[in-house]
Short mmCIF file of C-alpha atoms in Angstrom, two decimals:
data_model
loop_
_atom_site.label_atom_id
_atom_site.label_comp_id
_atom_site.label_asym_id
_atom_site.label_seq_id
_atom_site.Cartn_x
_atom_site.Cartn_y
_atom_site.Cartn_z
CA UNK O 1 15.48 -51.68 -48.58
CA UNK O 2 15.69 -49.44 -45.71
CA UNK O 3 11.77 -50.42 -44.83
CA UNK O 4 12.93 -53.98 -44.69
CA UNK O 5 16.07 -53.51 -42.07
CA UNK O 6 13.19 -51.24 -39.91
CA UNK O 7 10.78 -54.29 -39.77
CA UNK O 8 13.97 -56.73 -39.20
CA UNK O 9 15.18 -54.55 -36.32
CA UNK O 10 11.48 -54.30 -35.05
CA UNK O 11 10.80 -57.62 -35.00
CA UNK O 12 13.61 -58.70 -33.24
CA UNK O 13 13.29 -56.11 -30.58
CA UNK O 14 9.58 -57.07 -30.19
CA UNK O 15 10.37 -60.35 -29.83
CA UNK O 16 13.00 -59.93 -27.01
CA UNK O 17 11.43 -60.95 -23.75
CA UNK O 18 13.61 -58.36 -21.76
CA UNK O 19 12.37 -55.49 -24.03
CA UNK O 20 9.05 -55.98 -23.75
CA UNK O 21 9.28 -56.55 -19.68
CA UNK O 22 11.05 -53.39 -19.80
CA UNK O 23 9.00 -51.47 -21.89
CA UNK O 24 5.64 -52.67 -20.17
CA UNK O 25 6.78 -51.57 -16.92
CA UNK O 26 8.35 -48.42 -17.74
CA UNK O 27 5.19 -47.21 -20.10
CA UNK O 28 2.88 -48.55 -16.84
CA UNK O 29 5.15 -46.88 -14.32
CA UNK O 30 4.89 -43.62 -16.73
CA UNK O 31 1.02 -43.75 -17.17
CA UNK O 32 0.59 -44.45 -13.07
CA UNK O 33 2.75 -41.58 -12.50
CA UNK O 34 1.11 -39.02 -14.65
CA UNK O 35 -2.52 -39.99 -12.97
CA UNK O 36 -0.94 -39.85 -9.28
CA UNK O 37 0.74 -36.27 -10.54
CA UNK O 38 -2.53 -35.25 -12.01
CA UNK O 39 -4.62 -35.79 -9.07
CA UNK O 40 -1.32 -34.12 -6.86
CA UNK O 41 -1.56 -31.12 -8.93
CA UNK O 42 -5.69 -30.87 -8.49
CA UNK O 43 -5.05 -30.99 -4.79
CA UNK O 44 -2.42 -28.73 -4.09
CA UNK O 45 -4.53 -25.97 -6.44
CA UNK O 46 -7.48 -26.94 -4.77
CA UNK O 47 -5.65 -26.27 -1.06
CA UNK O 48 -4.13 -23.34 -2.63
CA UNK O 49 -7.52 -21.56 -3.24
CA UNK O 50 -8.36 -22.47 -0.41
CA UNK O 51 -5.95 -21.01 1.71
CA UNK O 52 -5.76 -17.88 -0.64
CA UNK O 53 -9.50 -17.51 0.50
CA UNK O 54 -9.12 -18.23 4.12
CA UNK O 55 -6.03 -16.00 4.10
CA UNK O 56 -7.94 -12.98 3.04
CA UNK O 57 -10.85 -13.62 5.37
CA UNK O 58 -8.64 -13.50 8.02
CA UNK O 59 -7.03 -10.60 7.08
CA UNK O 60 -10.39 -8.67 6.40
CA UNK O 61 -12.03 -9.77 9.85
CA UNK O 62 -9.24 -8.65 12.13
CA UNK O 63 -11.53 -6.12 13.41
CA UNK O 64 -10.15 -2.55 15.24
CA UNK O 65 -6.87 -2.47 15.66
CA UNK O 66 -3.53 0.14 14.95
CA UNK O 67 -2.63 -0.41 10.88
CA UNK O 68 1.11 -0.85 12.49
CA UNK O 69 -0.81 -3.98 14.56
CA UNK O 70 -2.29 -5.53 11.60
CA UNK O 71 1.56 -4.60 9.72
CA UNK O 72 2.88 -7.27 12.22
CA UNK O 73 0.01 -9.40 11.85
CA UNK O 74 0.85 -10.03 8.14
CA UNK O 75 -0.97 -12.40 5.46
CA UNK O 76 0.38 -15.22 3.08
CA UNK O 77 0.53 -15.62 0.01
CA UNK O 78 0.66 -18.51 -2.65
CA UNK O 79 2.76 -19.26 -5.31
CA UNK O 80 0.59 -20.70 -8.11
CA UNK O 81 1.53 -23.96 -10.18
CA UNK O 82 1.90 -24.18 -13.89
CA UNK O 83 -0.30 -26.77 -15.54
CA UNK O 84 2.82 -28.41 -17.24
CA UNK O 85 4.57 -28.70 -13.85
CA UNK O 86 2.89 -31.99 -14.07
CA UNK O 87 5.43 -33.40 -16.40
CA UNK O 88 8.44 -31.54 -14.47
CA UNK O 89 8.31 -30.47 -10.76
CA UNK O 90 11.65 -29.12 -11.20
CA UNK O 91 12.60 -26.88 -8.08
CA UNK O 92 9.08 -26.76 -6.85
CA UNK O 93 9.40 -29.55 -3.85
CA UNK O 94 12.38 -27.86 -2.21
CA UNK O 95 11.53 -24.25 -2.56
CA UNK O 96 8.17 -23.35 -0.68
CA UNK O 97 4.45 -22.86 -2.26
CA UNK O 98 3.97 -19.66 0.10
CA UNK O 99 5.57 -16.35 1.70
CA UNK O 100 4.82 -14.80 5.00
CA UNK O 101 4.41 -10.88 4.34
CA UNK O 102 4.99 -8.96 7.26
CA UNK O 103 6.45 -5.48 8.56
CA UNK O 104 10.42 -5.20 8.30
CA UNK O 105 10.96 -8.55 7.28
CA UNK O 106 11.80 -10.53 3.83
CA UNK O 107 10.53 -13.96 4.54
CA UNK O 108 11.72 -17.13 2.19
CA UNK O 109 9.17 -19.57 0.70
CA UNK O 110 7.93 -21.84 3.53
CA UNK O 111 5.88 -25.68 3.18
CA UNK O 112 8.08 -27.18 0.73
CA UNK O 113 6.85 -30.69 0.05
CA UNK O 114 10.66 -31.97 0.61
CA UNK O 115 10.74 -30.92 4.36
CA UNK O 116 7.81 -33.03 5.05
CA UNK O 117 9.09 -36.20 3.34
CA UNK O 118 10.66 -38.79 5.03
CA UNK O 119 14.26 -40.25 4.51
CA UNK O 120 13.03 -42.82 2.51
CA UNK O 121 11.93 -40.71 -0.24
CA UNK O 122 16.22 -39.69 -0.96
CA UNK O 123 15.35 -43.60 -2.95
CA UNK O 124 13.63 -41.12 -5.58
CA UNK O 125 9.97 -40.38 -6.45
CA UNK O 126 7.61 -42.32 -9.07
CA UNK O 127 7.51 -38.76 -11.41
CA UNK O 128 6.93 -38.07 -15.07
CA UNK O 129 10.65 -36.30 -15.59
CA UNK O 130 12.07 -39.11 -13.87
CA UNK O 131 10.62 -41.78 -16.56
CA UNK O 132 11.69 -39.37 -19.14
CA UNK O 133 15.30 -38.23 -18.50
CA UNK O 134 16.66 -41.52 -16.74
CA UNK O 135 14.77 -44.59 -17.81
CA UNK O 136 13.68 -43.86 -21.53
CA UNK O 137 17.11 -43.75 -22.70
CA UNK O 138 17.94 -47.31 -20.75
CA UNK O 139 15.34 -48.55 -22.97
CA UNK O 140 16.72 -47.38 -26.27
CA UNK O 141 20.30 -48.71 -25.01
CA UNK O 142 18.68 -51.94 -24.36
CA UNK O 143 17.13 -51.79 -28.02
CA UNK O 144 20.75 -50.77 -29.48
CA UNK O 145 22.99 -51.96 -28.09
CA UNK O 146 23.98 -54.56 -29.86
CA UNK O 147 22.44 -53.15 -32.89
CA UNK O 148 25.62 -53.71 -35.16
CA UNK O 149 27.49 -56.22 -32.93
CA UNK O 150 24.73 -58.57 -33.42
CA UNK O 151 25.40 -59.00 -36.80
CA UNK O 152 29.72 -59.61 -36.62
CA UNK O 153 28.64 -62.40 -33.63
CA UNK O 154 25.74 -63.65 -35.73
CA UNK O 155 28.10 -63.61 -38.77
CA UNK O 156 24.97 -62.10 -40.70
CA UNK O 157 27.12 -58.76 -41.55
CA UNK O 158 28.30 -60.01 -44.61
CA UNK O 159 24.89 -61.95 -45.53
CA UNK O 160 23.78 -58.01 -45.59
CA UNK O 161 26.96 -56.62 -47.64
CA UNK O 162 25.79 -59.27 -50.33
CA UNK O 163 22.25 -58.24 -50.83
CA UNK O 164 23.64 -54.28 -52.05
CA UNK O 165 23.07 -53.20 -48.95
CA UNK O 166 24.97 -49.99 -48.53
CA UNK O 167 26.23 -48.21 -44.74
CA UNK O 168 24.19 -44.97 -45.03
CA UNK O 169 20.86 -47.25 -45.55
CA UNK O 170 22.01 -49.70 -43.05
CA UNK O 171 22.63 -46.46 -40.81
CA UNK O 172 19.26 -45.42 -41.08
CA UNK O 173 17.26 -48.58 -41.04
CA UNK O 174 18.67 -48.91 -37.39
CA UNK O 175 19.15 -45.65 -36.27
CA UNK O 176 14.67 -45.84 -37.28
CA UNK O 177 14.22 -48.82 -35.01
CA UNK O 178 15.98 -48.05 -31.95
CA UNK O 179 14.50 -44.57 -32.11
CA UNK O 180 10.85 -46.05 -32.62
CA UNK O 181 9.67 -47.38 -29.57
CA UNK O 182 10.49 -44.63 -27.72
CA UNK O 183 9.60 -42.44 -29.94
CA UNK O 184 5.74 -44.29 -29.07
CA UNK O 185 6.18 -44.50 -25.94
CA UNK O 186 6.82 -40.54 -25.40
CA UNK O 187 4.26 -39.66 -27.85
CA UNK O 188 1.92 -41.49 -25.61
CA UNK O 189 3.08 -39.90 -22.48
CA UNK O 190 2.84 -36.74 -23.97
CA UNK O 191 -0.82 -36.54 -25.57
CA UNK O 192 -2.21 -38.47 -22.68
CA UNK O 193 -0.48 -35.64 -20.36
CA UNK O 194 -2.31 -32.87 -23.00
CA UNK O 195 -5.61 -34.44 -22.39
CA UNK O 196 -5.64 -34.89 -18.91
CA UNK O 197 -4.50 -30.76 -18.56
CA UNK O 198 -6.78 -30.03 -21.42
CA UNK O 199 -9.73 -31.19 -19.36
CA UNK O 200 -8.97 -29.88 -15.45
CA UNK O 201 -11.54 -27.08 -15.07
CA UNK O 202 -10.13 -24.33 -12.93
CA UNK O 203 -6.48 -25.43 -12.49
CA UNK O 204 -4.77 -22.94 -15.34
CA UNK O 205 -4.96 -22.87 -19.04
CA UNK O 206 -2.65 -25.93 -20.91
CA UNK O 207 -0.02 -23.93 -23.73
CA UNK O 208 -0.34 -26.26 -26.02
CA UNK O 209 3.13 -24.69 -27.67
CA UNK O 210 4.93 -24.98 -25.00
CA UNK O 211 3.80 -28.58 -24.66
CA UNK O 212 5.05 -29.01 -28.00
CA UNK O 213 8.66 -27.46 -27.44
CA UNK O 214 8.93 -29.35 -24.25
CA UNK O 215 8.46 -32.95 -26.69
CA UNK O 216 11.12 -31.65 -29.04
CA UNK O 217 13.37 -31.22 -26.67
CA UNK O 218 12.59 -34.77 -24.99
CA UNK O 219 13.02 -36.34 -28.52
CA UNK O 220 16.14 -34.52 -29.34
CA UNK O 221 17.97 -35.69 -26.51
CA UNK O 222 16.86 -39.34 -27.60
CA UNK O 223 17.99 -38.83 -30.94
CA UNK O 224 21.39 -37.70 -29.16
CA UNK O 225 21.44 -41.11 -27.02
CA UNK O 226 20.08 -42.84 -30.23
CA UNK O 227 23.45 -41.81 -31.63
CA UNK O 228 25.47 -42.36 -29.16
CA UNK O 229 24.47 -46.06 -28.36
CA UNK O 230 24.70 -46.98 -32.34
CA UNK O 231 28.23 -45.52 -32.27
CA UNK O 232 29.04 -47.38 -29.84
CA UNK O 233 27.88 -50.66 -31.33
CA UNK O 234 29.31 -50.43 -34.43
CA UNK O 235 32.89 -49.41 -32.99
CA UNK O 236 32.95 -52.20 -30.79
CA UNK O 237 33.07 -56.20 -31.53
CA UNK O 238 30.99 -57.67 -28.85
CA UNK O 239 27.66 -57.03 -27.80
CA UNK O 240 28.71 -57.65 -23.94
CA UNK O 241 31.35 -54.64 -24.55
CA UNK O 242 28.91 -52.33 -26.13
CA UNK O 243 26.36 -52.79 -23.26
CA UNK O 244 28.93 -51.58 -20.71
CA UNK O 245 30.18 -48.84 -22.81
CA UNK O 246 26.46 -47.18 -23.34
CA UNK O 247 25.54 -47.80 -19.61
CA UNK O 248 28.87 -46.12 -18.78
CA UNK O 249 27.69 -43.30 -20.77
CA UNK O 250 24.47 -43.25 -19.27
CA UNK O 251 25.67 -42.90 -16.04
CA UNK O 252 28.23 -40.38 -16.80
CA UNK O 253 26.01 -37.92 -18.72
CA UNK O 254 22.80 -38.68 -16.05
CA UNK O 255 24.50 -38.68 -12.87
CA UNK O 256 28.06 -37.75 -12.38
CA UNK O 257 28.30 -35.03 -15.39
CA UNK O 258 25.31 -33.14 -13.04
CA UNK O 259 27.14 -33.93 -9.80
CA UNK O 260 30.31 -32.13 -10.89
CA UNK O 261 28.47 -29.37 -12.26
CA UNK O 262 26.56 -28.88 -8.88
CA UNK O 263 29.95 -29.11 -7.14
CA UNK O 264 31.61 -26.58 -9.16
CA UNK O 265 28.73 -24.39 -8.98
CA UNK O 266 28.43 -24.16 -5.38
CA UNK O 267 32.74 -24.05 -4.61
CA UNK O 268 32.93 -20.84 -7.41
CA UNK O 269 30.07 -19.40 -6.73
CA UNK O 270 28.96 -19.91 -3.13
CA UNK O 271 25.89 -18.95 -1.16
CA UNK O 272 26.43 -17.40 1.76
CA UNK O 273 24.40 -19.42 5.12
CA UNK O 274 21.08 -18.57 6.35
CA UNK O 275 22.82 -17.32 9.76
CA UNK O 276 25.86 -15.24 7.67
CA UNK O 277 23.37 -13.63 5.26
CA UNK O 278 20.74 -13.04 7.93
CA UNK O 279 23.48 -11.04 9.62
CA UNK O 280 24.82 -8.62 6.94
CA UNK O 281 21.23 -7.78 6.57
CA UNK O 282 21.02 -7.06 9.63
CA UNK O 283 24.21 -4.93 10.33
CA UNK O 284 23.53 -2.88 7.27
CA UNK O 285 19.70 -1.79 8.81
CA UNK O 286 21.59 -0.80 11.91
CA UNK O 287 23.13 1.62 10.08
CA UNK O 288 19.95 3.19 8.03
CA UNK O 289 16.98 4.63 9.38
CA UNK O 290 15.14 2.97 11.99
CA UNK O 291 11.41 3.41 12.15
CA UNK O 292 10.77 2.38 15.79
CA UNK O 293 13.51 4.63 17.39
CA UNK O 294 13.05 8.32 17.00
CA UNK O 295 16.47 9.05 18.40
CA UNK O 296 18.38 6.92 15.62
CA UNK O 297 20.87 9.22 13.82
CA UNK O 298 19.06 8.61 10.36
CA UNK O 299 15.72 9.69 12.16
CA UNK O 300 16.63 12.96 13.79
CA UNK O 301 18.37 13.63 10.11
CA UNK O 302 14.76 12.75 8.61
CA UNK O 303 12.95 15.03 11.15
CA UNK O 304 15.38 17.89 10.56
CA UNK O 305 14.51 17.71 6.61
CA UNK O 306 10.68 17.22 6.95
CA UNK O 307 10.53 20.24 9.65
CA UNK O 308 11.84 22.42 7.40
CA UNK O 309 10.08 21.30 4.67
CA UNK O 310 7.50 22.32 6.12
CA UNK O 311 8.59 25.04 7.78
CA UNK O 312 7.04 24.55 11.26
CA UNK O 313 8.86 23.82 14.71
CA UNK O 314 7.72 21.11 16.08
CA UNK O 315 6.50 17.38 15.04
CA UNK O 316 3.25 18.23 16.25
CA UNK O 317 2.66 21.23 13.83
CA UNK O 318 2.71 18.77 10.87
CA UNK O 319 -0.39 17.91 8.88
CA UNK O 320 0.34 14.16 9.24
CA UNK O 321 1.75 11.85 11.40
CA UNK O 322 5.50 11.73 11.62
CA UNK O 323 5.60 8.46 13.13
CA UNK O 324 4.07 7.06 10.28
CA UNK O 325 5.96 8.57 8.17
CA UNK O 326 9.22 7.70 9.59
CA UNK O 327 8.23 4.22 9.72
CA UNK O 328 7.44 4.13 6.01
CA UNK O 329 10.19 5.88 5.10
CA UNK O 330 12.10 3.06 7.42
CA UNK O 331 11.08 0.32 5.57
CA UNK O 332 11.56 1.82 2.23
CA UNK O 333 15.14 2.02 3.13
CA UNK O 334 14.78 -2.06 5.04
CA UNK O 335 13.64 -3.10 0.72
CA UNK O 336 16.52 -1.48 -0.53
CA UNK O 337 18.77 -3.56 1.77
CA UNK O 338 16.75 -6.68 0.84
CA UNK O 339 17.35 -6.14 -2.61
CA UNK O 340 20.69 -5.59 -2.67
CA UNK O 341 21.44 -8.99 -0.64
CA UNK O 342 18.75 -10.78 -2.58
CA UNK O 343 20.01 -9.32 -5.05
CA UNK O 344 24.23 -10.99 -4.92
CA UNK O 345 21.68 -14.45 -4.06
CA UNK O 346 19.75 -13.94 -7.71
CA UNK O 347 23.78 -13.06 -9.13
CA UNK O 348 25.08 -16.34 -7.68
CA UNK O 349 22.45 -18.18 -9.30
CA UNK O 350 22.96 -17.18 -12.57
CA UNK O 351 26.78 -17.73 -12.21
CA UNK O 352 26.01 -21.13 -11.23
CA UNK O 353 23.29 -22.02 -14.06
CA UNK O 354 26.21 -20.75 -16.53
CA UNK O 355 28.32 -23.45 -14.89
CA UNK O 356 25.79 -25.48 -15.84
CA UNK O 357 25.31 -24.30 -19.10
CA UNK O 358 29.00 -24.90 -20.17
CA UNK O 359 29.06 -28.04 -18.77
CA UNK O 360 26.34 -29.38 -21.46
CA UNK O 361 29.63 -29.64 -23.64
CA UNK O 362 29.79 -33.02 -21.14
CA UNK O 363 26.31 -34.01 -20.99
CA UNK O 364 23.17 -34.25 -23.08
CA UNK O 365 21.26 -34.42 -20.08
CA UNK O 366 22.30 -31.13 -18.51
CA UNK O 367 20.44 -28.69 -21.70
CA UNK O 368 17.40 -31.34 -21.28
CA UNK O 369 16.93 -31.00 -17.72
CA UNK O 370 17.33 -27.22 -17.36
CA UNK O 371 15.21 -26.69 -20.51
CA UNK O 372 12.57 -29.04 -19.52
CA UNK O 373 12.32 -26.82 -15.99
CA UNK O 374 12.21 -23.56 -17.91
CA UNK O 375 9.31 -24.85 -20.22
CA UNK O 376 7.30 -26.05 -17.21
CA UNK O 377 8.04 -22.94 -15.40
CA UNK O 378 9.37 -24.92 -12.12
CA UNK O 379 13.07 -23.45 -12.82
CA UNK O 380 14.95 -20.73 -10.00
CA UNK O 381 13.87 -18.04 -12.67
CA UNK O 382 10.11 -18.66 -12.06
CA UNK O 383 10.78 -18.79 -8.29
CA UNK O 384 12.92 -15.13 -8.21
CA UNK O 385 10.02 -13.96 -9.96
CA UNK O 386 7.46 -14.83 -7.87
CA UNK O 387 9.67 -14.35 -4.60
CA UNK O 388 10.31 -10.61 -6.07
CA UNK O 389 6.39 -9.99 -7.07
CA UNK O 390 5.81 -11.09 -3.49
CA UNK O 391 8.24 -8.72 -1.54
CA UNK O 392 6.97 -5.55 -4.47
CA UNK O 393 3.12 -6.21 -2.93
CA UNK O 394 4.73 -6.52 0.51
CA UNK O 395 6.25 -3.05 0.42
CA UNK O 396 3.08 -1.76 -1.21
CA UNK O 397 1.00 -3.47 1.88
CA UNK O 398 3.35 -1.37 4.09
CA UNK O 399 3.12 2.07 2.28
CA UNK O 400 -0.88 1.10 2.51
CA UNK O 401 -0.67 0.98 6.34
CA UNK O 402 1.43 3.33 7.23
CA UNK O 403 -0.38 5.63 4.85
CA UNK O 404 -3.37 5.06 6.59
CA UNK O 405 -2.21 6.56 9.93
CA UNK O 406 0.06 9.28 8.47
CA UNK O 407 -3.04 10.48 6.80
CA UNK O 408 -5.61 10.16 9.51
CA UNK O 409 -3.61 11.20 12.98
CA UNK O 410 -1.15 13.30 13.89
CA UNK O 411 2.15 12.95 15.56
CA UNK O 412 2.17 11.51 19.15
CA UNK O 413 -1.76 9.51 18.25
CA UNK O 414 -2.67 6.98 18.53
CA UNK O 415 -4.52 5.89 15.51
CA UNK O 416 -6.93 2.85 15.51
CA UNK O 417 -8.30 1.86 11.77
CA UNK O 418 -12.17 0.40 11.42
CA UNK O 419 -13.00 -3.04 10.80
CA UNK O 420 -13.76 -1.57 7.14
CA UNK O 421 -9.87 -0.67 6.15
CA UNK O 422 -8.30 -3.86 5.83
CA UNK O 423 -10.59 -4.94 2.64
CA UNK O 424 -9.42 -1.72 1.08
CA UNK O 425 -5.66 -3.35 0.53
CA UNK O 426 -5.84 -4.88 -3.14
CA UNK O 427 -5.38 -8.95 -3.12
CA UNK O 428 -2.04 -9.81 -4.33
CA UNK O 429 -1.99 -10.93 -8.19
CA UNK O 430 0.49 -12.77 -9.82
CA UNK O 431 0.26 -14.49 -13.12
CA UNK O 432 3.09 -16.78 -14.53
CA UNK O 433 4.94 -15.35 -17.27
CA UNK O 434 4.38 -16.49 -20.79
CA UNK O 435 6.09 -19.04 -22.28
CA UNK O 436 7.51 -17.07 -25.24
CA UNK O 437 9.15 -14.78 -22.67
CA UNK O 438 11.43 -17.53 -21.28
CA UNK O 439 12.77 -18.76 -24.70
CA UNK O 440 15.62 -16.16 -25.81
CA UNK O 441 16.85 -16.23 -21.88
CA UNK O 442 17.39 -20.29 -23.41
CA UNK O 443 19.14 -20.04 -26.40
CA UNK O 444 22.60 -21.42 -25.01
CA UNK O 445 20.90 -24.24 -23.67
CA UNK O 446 18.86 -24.47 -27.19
CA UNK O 447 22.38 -24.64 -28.91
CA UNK O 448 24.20 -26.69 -26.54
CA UNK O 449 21.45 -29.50 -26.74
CA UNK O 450 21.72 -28.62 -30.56
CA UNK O 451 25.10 -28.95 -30.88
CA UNK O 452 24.94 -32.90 -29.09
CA UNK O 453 22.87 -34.15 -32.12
CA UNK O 454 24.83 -32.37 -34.85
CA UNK O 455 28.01 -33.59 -33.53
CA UNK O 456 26.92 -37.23 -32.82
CA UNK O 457 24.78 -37.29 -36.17
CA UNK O 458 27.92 -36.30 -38.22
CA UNK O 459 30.21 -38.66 -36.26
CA UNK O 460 28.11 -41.47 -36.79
CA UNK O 461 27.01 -40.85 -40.21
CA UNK O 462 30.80 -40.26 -41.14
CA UNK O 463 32.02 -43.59 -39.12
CA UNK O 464 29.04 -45.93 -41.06
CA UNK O 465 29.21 -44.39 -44.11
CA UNK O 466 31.14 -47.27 -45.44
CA UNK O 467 30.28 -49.76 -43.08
#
């Protein structure tokens, strides 16, 4: 019985002209998108590698020069892309691919892809995530909703009530067929994504698990709007009425249910501007030590300690180079500043994803979207993490040069290093973390999405029951 009512719905849908428009361009749209993304990601690794390589060539061939000279003359480096960014470029566009490592200075992410866009592209972007959080479920309300209205206009309800058949199996036999094309459609989106990644020599390693995860959570959120849009149609009387009532959702949970969030987010828990936060930075190294001014307060304090340590009289009695020293010891105390600023920035962040987080009570798509970023890596997490692996090698750069004249000159020198030192600084090395490592920072998210399909499972199993 309930294989019969599948092929019914099926057949119907199949045979609606708008549905299979719809479905033809969105699946085309979907397949164009992941070939334009694929060949995107192959050139942005391909210019990464190649600007990694470049980057350390320069660095290597700057020839004589002071260590302090080649500090200030500073090297990128690259942020590298996950393979399954391809499905979800999450925060990637608007954050930067690279950091400039220099002396004294934290630098942000520069190149984003979003400052070199042009106004038009605020009309959205032809992406994978797009297809899959915003059109897919148009396409399963335009498959259900008029799922159960069709049959009180059609006067074909009670035709069905004659032939035994029950609400539960009536339940499911629709609740199959909306869910199916979709279900296709993703399925195809998803292996032909696997392939493609599975096959790029060179560009990262495809996790296969974490391709998986990503799909479940895709088709739980269409089993939520699968829900949703039946409930809706079987509440209601007219088909008209139903449409309006699961675009209204759509657009609520999709669009303004993420705009709130955002606007709550950044009125509790504000980031301070480039110009205010450049400044406290600022007036708090004013007060430390500095490294270029030997008559700072903090400097004649360090000189007092080492000269004792040491038990000599003068600067010049030392076995190394003060100035080095003090410099080093200068920018040790210029991270700790960083990292308490950067720090409050990585606090305010996490304040604001847990507005987010509580706001999934709202919207399925909230949970989807921030656990589709996590999975491909592209999320704020993956960014602090790189952006604080980045500033741990710059201070290690820094303790490398400065090391390199406190240990070969003395105080007052002036040291200049061979062409041969610079290839002795190890490359910077940063690997993405695993995907397992990312999962119990998700479990609210996990439960919140979880929590949708229980909810609108039981309410629409408990309204049809007896339909």
């Amino acid at each position: 019985m309930i294989s019969n009512i599948v092929k019914k719905e099926l057949k119907e849908t199949f045979r609606d002209g708008r549905f299979k428009v719809a479905a033809m361009i969105i699946l085309t749209l979907a397949i164009v998108s992941i070939f334009l993304t694929v060949d995107q990601y192959k050139k942005v690794n391909e210019a990464h590698n190649e600007a990694r390589v470049n980057e350390r060539a320069a660095w290597e061939s700057q020839g004589e020069k002071t260590p302090h000279s080649a500090a200030h003359f500073g090297n990128y480096v690259f942020k590298p892309k996950s393979p399954l960014s391809l499905l979800d470029q999450g925060i990637n566009k608007y954050t930067g691919i690279s950091i400039f490592l220099e002396a004294h200075n934290r630098n942000e992410a520069q190149f984003s892809n979003a400052s070199d866009q042009t106004s038009l592209s605020r009309f959205g972007e032809l992406t994978v995530d797009f297809i899959l959080l915003y059109m897919l479920p148009l396409i399963i309300i335009l498959i259900g909703y008029n799922s159960y209205t069709k049959e009180v206009e059609g006067r074909t309800f009670f035709i069905l009530k004659s032939q035994g058949i029950t609400g539960w199996k009536l339940l499911l036999g629709k609740w199959l067929a909306t869910l199916f094309p979709v279900l296709i459609i993703t399925l195809i989106l998803f292996l032909l994504c696997g392939v493609l990644l599975a096959n790029l020599q060179d560009y990262g390693i495809l996790n296969w698990s974490a391709l998986g995860v990503l799909f479940l959570i895709y088709l739980i959120y269409y089993l939520v709007f699968t829900n949703i849009v039946l409930l809706i149609s079987s509440l209601v009387k007219k088909s008209g009425v139903s449409l309006v009532l699961s675009l209204f959702f759509w657009v609520v949970a999709c669009f303004i249910a993420p705009k709130v969030a955002g606007n709550l987010a950044d009125n509790n828990y504000p980031y301070p501007t480039h110009q205010e936060f450049s400044k406290r930075i600022a007036e708090e190294n004013k007060k430390g030590l500095d490294g270029h001014n030997p008559w700072n307060e903090e400097a004649k304090k360090l000189e007092r300690e080492v000269l004792k340590k040491y038990k000599v009289d003068s600067l010049h009695k030392l076995p190394f180079n003060f100035g080095a020293y003090r410099m080093q010891k200068s920018e040790e105390y210029q991270s700790k500043v960083y990292a308490k600023h950067y720090e409050f920035l990585k606090a305010q962040a996490k304040k604001q994803l847990g507005v987010y987080t509580s706001w999934a009570v709202i919207s399925p798509f909230l949970p989807a979207r921030l656990l589709s970023m996590s999975i491909t890596q592209t999320d704020y997490e993956n960014h602090w993490n790189f952006a604080e692996a980045a500033e741990k090698y710059r201070i290690e750069a820094q303790r490398f040069l400065n090391g390199t004249t406190e240990k070969n000159s003395r105080y007052g020198q002036r040291y200049v290093a061979s062409s041969e030192v610079w290839s002795k600084l190890p490359k910077f090395q940063y690997e993405l973390p695993s995907f397992s490592s990312g999962i119990p920072k998700n479990y609210p998210l996990f439960i919140g999405l979880g929590i949708w399909l229980v909810l609108s499972s039981l309410v629409l199993i408990i309204t049809n029951k007896n339909y």
